[in-house]
Short mmCIF file of N, CA and C in Angstrom, two decimals:
data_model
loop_
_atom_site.label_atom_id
_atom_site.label_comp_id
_atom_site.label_asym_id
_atom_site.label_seq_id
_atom_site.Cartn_x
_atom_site.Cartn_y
_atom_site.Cartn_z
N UNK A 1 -33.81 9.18 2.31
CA UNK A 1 -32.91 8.07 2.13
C UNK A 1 -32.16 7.84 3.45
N UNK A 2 -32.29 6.32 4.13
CA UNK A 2 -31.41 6.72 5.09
C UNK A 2 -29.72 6.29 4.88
N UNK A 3 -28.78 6.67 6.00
CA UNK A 3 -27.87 6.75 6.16
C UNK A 3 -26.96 5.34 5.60
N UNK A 4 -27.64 4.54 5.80
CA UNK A 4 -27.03 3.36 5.10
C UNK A 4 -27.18 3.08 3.58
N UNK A 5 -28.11 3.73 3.08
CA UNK A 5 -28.13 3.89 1.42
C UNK A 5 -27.53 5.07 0.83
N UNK A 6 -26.81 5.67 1.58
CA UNK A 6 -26.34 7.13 0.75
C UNK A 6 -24.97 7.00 0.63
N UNK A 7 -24.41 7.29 -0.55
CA UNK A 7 -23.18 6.94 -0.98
C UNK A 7 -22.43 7.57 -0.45
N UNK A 8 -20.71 7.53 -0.17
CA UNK A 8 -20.55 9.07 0.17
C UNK A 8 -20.35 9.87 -1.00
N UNK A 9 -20.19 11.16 -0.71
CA UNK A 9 -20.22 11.95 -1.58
C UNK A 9 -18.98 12.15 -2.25
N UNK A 10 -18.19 12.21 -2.12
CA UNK A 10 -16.56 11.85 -2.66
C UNK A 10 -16.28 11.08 -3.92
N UNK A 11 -17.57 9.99 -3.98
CA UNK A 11 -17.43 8.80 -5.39
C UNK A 11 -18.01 10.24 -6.43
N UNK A 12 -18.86 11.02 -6.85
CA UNK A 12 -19.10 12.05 -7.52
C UNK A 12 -18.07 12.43 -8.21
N UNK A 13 -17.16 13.03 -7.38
CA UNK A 13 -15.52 13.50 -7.71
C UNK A 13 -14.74 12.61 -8.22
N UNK A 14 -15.01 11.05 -8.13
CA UNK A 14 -14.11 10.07 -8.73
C UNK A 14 -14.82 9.92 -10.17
N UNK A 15 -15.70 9.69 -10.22
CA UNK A 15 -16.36 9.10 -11.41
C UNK A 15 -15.97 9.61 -12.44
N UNK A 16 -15.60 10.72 -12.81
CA UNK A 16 -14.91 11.51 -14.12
C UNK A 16 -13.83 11.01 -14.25
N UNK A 17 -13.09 10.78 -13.15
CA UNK A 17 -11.51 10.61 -13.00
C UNK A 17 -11.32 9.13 -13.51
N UNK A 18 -12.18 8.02 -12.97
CA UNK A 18 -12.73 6.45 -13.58
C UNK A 18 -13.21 6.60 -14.78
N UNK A 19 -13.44 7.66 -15.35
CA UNK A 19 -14.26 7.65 -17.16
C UNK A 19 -12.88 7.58 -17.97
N UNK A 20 -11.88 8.51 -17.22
CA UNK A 20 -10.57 8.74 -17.90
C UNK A 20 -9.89 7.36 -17.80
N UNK A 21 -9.64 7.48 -16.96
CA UNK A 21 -9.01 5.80 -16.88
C UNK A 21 -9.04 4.35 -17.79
N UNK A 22 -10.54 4.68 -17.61
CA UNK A 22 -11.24 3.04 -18.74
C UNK A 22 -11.28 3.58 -20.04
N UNK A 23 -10.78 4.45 -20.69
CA UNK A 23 -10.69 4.80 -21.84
C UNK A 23 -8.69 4.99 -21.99
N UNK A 24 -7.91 5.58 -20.83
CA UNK A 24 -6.70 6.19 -21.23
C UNK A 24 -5.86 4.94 -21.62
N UNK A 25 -4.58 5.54 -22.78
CA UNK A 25 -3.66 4.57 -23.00
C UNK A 25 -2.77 4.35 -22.13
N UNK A 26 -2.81 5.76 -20.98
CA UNK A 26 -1.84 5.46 -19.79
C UNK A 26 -2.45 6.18 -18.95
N UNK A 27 -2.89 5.00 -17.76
CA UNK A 27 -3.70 5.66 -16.90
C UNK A 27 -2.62 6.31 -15.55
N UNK A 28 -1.47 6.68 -15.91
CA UNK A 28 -1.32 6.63 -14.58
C UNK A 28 -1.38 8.16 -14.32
N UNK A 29 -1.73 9.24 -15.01
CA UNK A 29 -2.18 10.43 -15.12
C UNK A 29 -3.50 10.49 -13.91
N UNK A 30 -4.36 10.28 -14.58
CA UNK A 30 -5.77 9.82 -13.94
C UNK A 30 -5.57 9.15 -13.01
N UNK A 31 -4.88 8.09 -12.69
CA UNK A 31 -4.59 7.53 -11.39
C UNK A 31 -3.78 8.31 -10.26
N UNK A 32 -3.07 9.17 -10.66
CA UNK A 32 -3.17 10.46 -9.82
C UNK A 32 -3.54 11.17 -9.30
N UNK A 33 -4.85 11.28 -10.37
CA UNK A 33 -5.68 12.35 -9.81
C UNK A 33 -6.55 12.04 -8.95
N UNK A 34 -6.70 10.10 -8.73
CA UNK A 34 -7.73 9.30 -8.37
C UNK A 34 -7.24 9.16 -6.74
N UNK A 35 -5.78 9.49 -6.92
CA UNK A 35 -5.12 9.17 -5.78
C UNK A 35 -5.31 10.65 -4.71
N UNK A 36 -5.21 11.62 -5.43
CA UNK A 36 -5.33 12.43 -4.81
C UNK A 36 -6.39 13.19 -4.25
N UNK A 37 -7.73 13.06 -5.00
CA UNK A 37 -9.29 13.10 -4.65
C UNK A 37 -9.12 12.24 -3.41
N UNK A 38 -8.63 10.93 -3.04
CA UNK A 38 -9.27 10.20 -2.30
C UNK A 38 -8.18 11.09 -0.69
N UNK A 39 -7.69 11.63 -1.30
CA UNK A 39 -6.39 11.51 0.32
C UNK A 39 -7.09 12.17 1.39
N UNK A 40 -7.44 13.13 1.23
CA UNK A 40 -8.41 13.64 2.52
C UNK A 40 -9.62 12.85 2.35
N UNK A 41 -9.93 12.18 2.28
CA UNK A 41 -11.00 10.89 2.64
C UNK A 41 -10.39 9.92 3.50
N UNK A 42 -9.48 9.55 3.36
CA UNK A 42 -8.57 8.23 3.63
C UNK A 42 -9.45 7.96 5.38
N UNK A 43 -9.30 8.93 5.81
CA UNK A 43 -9.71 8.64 7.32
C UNK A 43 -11.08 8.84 7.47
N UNK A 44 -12.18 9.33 7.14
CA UNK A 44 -13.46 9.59 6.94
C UNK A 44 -14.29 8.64 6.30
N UNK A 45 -13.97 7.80 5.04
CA UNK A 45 -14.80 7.09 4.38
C UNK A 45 -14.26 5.42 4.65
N UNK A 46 -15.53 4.85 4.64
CA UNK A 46 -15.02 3.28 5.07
C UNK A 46 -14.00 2.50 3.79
N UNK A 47 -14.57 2.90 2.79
CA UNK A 47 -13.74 2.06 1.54
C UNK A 47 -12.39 3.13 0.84
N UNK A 48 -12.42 4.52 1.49
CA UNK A 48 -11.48 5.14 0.44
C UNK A 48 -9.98 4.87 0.67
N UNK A 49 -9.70 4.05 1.44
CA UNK A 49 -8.42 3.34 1.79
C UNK A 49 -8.22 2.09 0.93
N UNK A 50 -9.03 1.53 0.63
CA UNK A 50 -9.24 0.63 0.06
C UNK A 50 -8.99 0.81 -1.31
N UNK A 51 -9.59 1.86 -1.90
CA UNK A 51 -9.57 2.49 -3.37
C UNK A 51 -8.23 2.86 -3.86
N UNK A 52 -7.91 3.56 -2.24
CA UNK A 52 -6.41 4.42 -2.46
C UNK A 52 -5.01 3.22 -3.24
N UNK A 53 -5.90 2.18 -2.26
CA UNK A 53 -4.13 1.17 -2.51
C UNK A 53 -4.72 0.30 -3.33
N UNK A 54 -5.62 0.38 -3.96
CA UNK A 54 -5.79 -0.41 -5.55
C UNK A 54 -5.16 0.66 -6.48
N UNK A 55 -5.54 1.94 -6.58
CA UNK A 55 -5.09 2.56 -7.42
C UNK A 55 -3.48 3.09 -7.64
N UNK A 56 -2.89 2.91 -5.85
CA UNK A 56 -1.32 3.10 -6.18
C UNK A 56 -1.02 1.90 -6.49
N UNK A 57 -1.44 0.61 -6.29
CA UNK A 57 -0.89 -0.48 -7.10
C UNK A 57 -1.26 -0.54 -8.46
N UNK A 58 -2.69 -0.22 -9.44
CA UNK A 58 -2.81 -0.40 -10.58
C UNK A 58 -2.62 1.02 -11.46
N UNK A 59 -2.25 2.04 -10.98
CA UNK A 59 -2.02 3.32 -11.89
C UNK A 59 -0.49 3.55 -12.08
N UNK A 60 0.44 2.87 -10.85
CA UNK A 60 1.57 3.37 -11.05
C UNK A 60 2.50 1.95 -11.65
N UNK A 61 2.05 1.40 -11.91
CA UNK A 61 2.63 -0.29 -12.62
C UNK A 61 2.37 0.05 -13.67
N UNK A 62 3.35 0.18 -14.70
CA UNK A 62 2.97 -0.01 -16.24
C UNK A 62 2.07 -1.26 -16.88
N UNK A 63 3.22 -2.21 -16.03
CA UNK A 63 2.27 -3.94 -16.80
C UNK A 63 0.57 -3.86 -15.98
N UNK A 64 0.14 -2.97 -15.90
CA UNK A 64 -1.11 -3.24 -14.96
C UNK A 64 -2.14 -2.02 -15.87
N UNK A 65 -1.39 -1.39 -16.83
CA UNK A 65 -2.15 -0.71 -17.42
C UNK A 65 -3.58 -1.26 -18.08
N UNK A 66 -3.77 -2.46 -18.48
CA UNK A 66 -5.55 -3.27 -19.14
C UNK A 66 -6.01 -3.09 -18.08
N UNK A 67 -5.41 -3.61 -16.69
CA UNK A 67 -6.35 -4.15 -15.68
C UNK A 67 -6.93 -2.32 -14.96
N UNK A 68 -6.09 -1.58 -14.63
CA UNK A 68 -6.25 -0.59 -14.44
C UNK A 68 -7.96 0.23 -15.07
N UNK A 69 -7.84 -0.28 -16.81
CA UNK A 69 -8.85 0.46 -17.25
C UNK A 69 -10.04 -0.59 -16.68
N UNK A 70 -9.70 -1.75 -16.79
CA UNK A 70 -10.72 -3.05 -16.02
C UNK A 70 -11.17 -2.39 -14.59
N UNK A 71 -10.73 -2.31 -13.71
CA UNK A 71 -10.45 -1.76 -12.87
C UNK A 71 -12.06 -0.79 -12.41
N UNK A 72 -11.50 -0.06 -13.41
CA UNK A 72 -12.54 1.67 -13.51
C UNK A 72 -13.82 0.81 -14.31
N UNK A 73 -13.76 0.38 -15.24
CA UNK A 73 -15.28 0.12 -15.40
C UNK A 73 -16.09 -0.83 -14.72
N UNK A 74 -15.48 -1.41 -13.98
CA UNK A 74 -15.96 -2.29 -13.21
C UNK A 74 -16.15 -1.33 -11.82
N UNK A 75 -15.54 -0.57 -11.21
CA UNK A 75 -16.04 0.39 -10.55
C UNK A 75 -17.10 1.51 -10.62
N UNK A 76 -17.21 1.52 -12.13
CA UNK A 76 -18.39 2.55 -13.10
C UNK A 76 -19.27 1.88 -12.90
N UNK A 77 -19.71 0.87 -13.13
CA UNK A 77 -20.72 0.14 -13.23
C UNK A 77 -21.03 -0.50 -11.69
N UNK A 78 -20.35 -0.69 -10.79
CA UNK A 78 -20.65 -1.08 -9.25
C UNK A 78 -21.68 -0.19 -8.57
N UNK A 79 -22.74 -0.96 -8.13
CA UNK A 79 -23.50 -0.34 -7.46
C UNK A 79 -23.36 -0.10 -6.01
N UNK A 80 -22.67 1.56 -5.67
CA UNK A 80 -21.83 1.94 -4.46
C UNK A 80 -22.84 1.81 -2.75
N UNK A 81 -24.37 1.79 -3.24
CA UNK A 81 -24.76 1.18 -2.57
C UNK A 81 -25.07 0.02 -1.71
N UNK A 82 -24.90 -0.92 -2.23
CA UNK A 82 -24.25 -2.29 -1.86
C UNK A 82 -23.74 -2.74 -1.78
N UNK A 83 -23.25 -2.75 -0.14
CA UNK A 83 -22.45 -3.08 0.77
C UNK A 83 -21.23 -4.38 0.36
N UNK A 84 -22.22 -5.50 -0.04
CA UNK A 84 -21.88 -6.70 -0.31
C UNK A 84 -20.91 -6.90 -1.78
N UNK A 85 -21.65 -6.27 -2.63
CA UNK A 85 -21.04 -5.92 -3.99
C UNK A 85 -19.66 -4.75 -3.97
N UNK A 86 -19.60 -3.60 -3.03
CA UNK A 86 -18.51 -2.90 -2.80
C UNK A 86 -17.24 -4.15 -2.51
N UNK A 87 -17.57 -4.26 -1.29
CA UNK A 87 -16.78 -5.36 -0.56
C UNK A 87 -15.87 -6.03 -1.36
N UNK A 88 -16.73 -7.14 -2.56
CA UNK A 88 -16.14 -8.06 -3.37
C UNK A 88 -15.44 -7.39 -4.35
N UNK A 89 -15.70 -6.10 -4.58
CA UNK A 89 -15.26 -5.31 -5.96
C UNK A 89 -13.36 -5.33 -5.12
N UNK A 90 -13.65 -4.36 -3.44
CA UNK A 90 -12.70 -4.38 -3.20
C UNK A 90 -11.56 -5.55 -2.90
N UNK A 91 -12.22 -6.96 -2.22
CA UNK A 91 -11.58 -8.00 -2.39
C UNK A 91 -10.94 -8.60 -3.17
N UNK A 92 -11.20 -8.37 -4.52
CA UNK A 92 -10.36 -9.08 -5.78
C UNK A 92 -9.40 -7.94 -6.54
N UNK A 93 -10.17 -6.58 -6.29
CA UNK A 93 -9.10 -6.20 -6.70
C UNK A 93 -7.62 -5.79 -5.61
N UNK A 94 -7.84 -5.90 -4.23
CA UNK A 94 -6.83 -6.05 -3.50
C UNK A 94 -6.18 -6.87 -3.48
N UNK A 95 -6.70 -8.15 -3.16
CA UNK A 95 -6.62 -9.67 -2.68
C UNK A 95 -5.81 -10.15 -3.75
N UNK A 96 -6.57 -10.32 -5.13
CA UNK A 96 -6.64 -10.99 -5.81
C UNK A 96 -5.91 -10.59 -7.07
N UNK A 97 -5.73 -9.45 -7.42
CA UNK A 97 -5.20 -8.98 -8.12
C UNK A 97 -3.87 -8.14 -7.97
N UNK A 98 -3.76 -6.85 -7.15
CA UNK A 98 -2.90 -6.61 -6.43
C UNK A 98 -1.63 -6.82 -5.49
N UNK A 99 -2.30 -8.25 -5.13
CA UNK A 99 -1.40 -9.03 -4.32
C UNK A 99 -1.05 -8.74 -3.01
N UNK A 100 -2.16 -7.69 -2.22
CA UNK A 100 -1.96 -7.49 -1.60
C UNK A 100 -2.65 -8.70 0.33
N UNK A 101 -1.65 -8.56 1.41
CA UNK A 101 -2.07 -9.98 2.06
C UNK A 101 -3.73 -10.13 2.72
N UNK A 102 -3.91 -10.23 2.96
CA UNK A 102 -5.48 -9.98 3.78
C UNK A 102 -5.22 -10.31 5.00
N UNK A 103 -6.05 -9.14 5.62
CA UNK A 103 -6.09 -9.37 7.06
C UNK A 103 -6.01 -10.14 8.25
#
């Protein structure tokens, strides 16, 4: 497989933590834990910065608790291989949802 199709290895460690989430009545447990898997990534992986500040905006907001579990299954189901599809996952939920400004 080459280097541009291989996920990093770090989403492995999230994916349990995203099962909890799209099921919890309060994710901000799991969004903890989501937060904290990613922190030694933050500088190593291209998107885990990206992940980081969706999840301190949608785990630690109460009123954001639906979107939160939205959030994770829509990340469950993203195919981490593609580039194009990552991207947009991360765009709306930064951009667009979050409120956060764009670049």
């Amino acid at each position: 497989m080459s280097d541009q199709r291989r996920a990093p290895a770090y989403l492995d460690e999230l994916r349990p933590l995203m099962s909890r989430v799209a099921v919890a009545d309060d994710p901000s447990v799991p969004a903890a834990a989501i937060l904290a898997a990613l922190h030694d990534h933050l500088e190593t992986e291209e998107f885990a910065t990206s992940l980081y500040l969706v999840w301190g905006c949608l785990g630690e907001n109460e009123w954001e608790h639906d979107r939160a579990a939205d959030a994770a299954r829509e990340w469950l189901t993203l195919d981490h291989h593609d580039r194009d599809a990552v991207r947009h996952y991360y765009d709306h939920w930064l951009y667009e949802v979050c409120g956060y400004q764009r670049p």
